[in-house]
Every structure is written in C-alpha cells, then in structure tokens.
Short mmCIF file of C-alpha atoms and ligand atoms in Angstrom, two decimals:
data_model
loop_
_atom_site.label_atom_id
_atom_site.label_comp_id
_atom_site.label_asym_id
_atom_site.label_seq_id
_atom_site.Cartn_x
_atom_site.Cartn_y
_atom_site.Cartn_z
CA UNK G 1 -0.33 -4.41 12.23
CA UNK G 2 2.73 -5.42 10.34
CA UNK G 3 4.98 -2.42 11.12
CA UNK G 4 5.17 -2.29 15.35
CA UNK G 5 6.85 0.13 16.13
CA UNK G 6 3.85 2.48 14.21
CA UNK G 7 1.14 1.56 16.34
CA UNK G 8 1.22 4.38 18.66
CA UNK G 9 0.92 7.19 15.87
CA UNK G 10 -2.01 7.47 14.11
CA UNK G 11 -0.56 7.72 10.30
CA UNK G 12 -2.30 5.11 8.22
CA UNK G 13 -5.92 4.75 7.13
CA UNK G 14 -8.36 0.78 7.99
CA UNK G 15 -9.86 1.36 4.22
CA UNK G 16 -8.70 3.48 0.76
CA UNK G 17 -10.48 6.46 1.48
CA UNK G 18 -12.43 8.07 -1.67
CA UNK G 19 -11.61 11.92 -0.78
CA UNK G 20 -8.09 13.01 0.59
CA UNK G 21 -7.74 12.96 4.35
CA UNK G 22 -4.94 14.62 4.64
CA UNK G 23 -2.62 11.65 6.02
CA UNK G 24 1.19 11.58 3.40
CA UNK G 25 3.90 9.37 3.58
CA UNK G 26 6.65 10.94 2.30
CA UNK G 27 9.21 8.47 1.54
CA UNK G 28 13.07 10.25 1.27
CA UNK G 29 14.85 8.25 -1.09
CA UNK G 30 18.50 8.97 -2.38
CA UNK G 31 18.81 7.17 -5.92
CA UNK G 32 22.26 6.56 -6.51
CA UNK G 33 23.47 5.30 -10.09
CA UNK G 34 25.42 2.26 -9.90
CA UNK G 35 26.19 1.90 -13.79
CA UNK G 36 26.58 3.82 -16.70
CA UNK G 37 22.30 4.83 -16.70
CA UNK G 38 20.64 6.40 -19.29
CA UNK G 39 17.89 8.96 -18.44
CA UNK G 40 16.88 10.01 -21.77
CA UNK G 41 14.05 10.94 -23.85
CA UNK G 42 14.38 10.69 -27.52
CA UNK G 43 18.06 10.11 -27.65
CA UNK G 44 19.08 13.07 -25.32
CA UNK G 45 19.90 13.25 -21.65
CA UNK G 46 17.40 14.67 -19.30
CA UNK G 47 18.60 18.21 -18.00
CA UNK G 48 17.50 21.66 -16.60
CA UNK G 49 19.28 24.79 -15.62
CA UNK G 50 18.50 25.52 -11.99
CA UNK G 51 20.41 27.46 -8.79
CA UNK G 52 22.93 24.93 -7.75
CA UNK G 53 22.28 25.84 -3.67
CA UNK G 54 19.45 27.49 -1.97
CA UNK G 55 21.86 29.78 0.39
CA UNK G 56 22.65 33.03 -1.16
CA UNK G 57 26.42 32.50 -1.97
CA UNK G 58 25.32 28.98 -3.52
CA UNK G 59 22.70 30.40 -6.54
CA UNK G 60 24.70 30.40 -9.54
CA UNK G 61 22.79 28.73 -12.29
CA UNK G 62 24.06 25.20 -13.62
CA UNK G 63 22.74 22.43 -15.38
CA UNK G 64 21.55 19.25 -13.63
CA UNK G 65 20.73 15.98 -15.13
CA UNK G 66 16.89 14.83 -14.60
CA UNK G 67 14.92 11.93 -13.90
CA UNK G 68 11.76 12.32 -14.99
CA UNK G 69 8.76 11.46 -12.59
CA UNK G 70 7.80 8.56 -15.18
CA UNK G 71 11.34 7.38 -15.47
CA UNK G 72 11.41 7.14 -11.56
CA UNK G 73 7.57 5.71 -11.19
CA UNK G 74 7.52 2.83 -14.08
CA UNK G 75 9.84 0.61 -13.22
CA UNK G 76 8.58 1.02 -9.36
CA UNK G 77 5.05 0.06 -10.87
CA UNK G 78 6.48 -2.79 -12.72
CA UNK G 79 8.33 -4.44 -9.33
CA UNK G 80 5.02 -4.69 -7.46
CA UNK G 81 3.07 -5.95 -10.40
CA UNK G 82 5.35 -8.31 -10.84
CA UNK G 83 4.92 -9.64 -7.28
CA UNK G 84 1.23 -9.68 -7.59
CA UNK G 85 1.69 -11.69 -10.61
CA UNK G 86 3.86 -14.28 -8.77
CA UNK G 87 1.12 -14.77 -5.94
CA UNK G 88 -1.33 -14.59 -8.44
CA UNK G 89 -3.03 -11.70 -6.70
CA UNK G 90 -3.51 -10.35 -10.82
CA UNK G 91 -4.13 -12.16 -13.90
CA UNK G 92 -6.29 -9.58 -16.43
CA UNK G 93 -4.26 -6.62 -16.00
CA UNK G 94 -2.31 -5.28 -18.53
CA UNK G 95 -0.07 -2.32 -17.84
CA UNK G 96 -0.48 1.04 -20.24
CA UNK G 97 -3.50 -0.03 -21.92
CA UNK G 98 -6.95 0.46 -22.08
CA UNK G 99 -7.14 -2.97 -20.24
CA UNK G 100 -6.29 -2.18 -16.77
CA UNK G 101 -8.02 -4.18 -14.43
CA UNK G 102 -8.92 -1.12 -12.70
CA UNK G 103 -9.59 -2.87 -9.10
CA UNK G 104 -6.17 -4.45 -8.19
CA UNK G 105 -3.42 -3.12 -5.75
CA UNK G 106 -1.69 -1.15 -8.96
CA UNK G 107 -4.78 0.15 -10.68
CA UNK G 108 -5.76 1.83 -7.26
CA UNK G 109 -2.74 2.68 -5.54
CA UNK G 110 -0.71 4.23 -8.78
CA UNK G 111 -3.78 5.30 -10.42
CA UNK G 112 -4.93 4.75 -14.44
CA UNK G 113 -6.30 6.42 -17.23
CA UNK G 114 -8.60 4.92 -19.94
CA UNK G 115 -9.90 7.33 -22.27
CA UNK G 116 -13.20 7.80 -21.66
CA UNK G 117 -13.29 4.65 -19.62
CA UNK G 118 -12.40 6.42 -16.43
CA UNK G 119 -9.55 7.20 -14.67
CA UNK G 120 -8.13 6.84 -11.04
CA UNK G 121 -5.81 9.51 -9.27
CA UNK G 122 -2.15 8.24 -8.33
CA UNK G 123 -1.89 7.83 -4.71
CA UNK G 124 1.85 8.17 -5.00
CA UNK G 125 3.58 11.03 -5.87
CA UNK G 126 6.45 11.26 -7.48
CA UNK G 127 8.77 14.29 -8.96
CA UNK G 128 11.33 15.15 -11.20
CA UNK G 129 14.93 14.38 -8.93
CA UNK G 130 17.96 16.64 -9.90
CA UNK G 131 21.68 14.96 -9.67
CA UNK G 132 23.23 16.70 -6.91
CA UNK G 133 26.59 17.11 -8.90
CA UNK G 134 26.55 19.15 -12.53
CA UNK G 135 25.87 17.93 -16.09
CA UNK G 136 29.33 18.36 -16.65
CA UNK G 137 30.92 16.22 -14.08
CA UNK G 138 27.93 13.65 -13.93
CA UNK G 139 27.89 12.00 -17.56
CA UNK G 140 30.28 10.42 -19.88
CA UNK G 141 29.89 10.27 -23.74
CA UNK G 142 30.50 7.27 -25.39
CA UNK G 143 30.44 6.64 -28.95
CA UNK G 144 30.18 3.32 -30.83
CA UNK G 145 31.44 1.75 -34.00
CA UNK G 146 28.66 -0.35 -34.85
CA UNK G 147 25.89 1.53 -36.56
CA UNK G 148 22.47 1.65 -35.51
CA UNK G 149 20.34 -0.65 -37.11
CA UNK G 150 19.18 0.75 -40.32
CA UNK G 151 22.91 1.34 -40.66
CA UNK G 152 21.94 5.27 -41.26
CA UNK G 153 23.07 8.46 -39.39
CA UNK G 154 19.16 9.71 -40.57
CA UNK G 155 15.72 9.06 -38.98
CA UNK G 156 12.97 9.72 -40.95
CA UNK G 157 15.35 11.37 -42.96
CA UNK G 158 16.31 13.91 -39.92
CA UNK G 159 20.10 14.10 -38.84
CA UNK G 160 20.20 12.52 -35.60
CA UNK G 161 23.04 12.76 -33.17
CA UNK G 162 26.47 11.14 -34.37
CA UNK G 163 26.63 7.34 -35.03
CA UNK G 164 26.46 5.06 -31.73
CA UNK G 165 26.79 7.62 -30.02
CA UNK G 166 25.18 7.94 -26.03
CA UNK G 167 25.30 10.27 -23.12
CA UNK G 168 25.50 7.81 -20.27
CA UNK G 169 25.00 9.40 -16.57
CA UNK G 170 28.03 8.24 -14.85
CA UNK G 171 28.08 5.40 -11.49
CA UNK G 172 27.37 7.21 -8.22
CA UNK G 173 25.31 10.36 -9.32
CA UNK G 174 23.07 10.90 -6.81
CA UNK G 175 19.30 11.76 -7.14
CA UNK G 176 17.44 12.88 -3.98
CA UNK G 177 14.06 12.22 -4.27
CA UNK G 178 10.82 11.99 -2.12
CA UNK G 179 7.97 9.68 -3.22
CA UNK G 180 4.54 10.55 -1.73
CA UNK G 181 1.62 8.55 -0.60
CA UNK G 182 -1.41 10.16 0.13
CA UNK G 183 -3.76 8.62 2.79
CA UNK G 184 -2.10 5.05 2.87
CA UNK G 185 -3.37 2.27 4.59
CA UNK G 186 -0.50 0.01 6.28
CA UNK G 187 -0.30 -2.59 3.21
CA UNK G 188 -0.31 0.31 0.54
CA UNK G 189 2.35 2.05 2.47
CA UNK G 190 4.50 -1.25 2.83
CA UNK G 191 3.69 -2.18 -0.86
CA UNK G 192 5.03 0.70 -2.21
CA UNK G 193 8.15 1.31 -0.18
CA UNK G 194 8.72 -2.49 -1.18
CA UNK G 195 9.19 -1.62 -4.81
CA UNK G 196 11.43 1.27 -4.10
CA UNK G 197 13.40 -0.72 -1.84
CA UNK G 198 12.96 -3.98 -4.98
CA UNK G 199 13.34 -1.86 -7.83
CA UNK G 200 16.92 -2.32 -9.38
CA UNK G 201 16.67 -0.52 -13.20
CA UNK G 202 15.34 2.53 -14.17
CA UNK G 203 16.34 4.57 -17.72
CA UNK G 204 16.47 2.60 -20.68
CA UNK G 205 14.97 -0.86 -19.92
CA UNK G 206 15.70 -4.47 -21.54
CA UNK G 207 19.17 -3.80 -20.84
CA UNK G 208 21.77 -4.36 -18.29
CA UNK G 209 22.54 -1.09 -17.68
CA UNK G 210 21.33 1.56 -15.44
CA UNK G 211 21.18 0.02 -12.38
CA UNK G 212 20.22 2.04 -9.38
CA UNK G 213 20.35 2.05 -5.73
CA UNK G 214 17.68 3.52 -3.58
CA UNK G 215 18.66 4.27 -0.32
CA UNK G 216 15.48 5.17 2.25
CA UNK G 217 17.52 8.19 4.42
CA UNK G 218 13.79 9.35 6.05
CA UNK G 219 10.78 9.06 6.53
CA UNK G 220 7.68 11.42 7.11
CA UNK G 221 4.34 11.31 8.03
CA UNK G 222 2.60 14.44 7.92
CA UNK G 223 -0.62 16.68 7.11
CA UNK G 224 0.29 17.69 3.89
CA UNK G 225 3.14 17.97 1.17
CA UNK G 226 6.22 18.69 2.21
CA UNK G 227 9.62 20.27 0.65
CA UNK G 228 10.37 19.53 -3.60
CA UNK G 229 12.96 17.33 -4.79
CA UNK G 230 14.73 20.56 -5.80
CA UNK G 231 14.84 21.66 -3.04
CA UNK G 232 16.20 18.91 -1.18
CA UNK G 233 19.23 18.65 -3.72
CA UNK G 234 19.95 22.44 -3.37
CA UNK G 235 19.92 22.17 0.43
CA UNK G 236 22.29 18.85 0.23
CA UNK G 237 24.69 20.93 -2.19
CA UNK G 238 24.59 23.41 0.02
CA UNK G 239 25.60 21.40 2.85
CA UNK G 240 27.90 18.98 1.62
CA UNK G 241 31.42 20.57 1.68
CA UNK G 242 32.75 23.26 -0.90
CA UNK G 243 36.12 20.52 -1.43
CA UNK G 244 33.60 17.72 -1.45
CA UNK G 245 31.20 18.30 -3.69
CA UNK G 246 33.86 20.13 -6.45
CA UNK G 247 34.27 16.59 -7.83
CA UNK G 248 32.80 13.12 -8.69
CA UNK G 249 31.96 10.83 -7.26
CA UNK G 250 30.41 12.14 -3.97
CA UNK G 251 31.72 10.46 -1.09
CA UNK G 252 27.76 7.96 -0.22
CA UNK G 253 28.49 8.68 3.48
CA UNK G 254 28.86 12.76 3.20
CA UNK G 255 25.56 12.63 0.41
CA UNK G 256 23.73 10.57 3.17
CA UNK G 257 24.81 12.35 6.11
CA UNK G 258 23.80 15.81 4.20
CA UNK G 259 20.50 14.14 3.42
CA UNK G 260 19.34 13.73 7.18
CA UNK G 261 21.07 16.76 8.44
CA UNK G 262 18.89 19.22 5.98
CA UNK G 263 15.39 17.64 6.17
CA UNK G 264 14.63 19.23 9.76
CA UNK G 265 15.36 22.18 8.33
CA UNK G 266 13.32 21.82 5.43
CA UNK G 267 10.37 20.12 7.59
CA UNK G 268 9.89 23.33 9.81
CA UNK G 269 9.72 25.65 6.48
CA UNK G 270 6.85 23.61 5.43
CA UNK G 271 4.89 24.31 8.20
CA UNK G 272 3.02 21.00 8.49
CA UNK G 273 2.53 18.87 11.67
CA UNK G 274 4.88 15.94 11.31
CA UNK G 275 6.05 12.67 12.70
CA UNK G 276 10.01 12.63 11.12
CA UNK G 277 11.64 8.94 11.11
CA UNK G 278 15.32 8.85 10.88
CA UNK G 279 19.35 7.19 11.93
CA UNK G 280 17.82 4.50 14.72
CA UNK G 281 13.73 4.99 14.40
CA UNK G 282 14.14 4.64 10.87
CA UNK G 283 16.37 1.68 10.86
CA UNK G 284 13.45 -0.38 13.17
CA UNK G 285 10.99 0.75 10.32
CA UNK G 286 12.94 -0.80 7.64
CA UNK G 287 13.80 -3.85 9.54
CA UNK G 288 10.06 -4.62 10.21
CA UNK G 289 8.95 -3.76 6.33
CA UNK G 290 11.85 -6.18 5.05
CA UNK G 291 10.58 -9.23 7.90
CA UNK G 292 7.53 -8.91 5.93
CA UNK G 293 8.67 -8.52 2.71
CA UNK G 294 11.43 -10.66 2.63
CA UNK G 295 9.73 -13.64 3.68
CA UNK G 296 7.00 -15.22 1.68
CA UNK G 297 4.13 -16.38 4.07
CA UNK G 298 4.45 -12.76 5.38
CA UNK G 299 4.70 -11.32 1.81
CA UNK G 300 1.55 -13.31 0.87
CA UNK G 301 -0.26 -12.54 3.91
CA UNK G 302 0.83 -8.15 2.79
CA UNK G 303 -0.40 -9.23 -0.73
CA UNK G 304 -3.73 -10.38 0.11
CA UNK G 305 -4.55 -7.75 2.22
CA UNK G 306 -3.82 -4.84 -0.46
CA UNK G 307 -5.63 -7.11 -2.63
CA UNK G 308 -8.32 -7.40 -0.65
CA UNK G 309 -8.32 -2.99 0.22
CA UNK G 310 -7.59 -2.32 -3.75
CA UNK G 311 -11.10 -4.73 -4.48
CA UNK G 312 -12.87 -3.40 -1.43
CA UNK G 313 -12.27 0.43 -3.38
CA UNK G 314 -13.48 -0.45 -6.40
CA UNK G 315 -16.15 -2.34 -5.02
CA UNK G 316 -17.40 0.75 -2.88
CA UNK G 317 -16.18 3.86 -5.29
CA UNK G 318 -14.44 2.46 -8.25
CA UNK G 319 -15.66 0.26 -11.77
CA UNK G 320 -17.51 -2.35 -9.55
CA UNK G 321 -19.98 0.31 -7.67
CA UNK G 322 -23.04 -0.38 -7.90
CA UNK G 323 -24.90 2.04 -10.15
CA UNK G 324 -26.75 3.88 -7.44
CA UNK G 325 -23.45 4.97 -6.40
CA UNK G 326 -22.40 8.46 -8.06
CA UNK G 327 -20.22 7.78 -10.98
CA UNK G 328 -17.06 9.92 -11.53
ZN1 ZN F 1 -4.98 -3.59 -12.23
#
C-alpha cells in the first residue's frame, strides 16, 4: 500500500476488474483560472443558461461559462502520458489515433476508441463544470490589432467574429468539478489524482495562457455516482454569501469553505453508502499521494505497478487475450 492511512477501508480493487464492481472515487476538485483562459470551441466561449442556486429564492436563470468534459480530461491525459513517457513505461502509443497501444496505464484507465478496432470504456469520469460566478462578470473581451493570419475577417468565405478579437474567461473563475473513477485499484487511483494535482493548462493549448489551479477540497469513496457538477456549483452559489458572490473575484477561502460545507448535504441526497474525506483526513491523503509522487524512486515504483495492472488487463480481457477468451 502506498496510501496508509486507506488500509482500513476497503475502497480499491488488487486487479482492473472487467465488469463494474461498484467501488467510485469521486475526486472534488475546484478548478480555479489563474490567467486570462480560453474555453472555447470554434472561436466562441463555452456557455449554458442554467438556475443560478438550487434553493428556491436562488433559481433565476443565468448564463454560466463551461468547460467541457474534453477540455477538462485532455490535458489530464496528456500529464500522465507524459510521465510514462519519461520512465519509459510507453513508447508505441500515440494519443487520438488509431495507434493506441491499447494495453498501457492510459489506454486502460481513460479508455480508447479505434474504429472498428475496438474500444475501451473510460474509467474516469468526467463532466461539464459550470463557473460559479455569471458569464457576465466572469470574462473579458479583448480585441487585437494584428490580423489573423490570412489577414481576412472571412473563413471559408463566412464572416467570423471581429478581427483579433477573443473572449478570455477572466483569473479566479472558479469551476467545481468532480472527476470519477470507477473500480480503481490503488496505483490507478494515485495516477490519476496525480495528473489533476500535475496538470497546469487546460483551454487553448501551445500557449501560455490558461493556466489553472486544481484544488482537491474532498474526497469520496462510495457505491455509486454521486451529486453533478451542476449541482455542486448551484449548492456553492447558494451558500456562499448574497454580498460575496455579487462580484468577482470570489474570495478562494469563502469558494473553498462553501465547497466542503455543501457536499454532506449533497452526499445524503444521493443515497449511496460512503466513506467522505475532508479538512484533516483529507490533508493526510494528499500528503501520502504527493510522498509518492513527488519523489522519483517512489514515482517509478507507482509507474510500474499501473504498468504492470494496465498489461495484466489487456493480457486477461483486452487486445492481448488469448482468442479463446470472448472478444468484445
Ligand atoms: Zn496506450
């Protein structure tokens, strides 16, 4: 066991398991911008019109910018490939293609899907996250004087949006969001909360902006899904003073404080049997996961074993069954 002070709760699986077991970890993350970001598909910000609170008083409809499940899970993916590259745990994999490996820690964990090659299910789960704070208050338009590169307003001869111009979300937006993993073992469970923890850029990539913090606020295991992302936000707004949360930025303390008063809350709506991790218990989980991932014999030693579960899978359900096996 890496993670000590786990050992007396039964939350992880020895092996990958084939069918789900019933064992999440539900990882409650608060993503907090930390430059100008931009969460955009096809040149527009990300939003959606939902109820700004969950209490009664607290419904009126506004729009929220969006971070996209793929926006959030990408550059996650990307961090712990990255480290398997550097201990040369991977060396034929190639990310978004028809060329995944299909049997390393990435392949299995995140899933894949290759055509007609086959396909694995994600064991993490990830959602759309809602800023907690309006559209309005939460993004800044900037517009440039250099022109874009064909030095045209046009594309493909449709009007785009004005010249250099982009709808940046604003520093300190915050993004509540839970990332689930079904039936972990202990190395896929410390894997991934490593590249939360690691990852650094999400939005638009190959730049220096949109640099994000994740901050872990809770964690729980549990038999089954728990509350949405919306949700969450909605409960924090509704939480967070009426003063407070009238202006940008929050105050990180009063988002953070909101986000581990509300999850009891939430958890006993849900109506799943749960082990809840937060302030203190939380703090001794994190401390043990960075020991491990912060140094490199220990980070090695993590590799090797999800390595070693990830080719065990494959071996046993995945591409390198042997043909006896029943074939998905
Ligand atoms: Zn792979």
């Amino acid at each position: 066991m890496f993670l000590h002070s786990l050992e007396t709760i039964d939350v992880f699986h020895k092996d990958i398991p084939q069918l789900p077991m019933g064992k999440y970890a539900h990882v409650i993350t608060l993503r907090e911008t930390n430059s100008f970001a931009l969460f955009q598909t096809d040149g527009e910000l990300n939003i959606s019109r939902v109820s700004l609170g969950r209490k009664p008083e607290n419904q009126s409809l506004a729009t929220r910018i969006v971070l996209f499940k793929r926006k959030q899970s990408t550059p996650e993916r990307l961090t712990g490939r990255e480290l398997l590259r550097r201990y040369g745990m991977v060396d034929n994999c190639k990310y978004n293609t028809d060329k995944f490996c299909k049997r390393c820690p990435d392949c299995i964990y995140y899933g894949f899907a290759i055509g007609s090659e086959g396909s694995e299910r994600s064991k993490v789960l990830v959602d759309s996250a809602f800023s907690i704070t309006g559209y309005d208050m939460s993004h800044q338009q900037f517009t440039f004087n250099a022109p874009s590169e064909n030095g045209t307003m046009s594309e493909g001869g449709v009007m785009r949006t004005a010249l250099g111009e982009q709808d940046y979300v604003l520093p300190q937006v915050y993004f509540p969001s839970v990332v689930t993993i079904k039936d972990p073992t202990e190395a896929e469970f410390i894997y991934v909360l490593n590249n939360i923890l690691r990852t650094r850029r999400y939005g638009a990539q190959n730049t220096r902006t949109g640099t994000v913090e994740n901050i872990i606020t809770g964690i729980v295991f549990a038999d089954g899904e728990i509350f949405s992302n919306l949700e969450l936000t909605q409960a924090v707004y509704d939480h967070l003073p009426a003063e407070q949360r009238a202006k940008t930025p929050l105050l990180r303390d009063a988002v953070r404080s909101a986000m581990e008063a509300v999850v009891p809350g939430l958890l006993s709506e849900d109506g799943v049997v749960y082990h809840a991790f937060a302030g203190e218990r939380l703090e001794t989980i994190l401390r043990e996961t960075l020991q491990v991932t912060s140094d490199e014999d220990h980070l090695r030693v993590l590799l090797t074993q999800a390595n070693a579960e990830a080719n065990t899978y494959a071996q046993t359900y995945g591409v390198d069954a042997k043909p006896a096996k029943a074939k998905k």
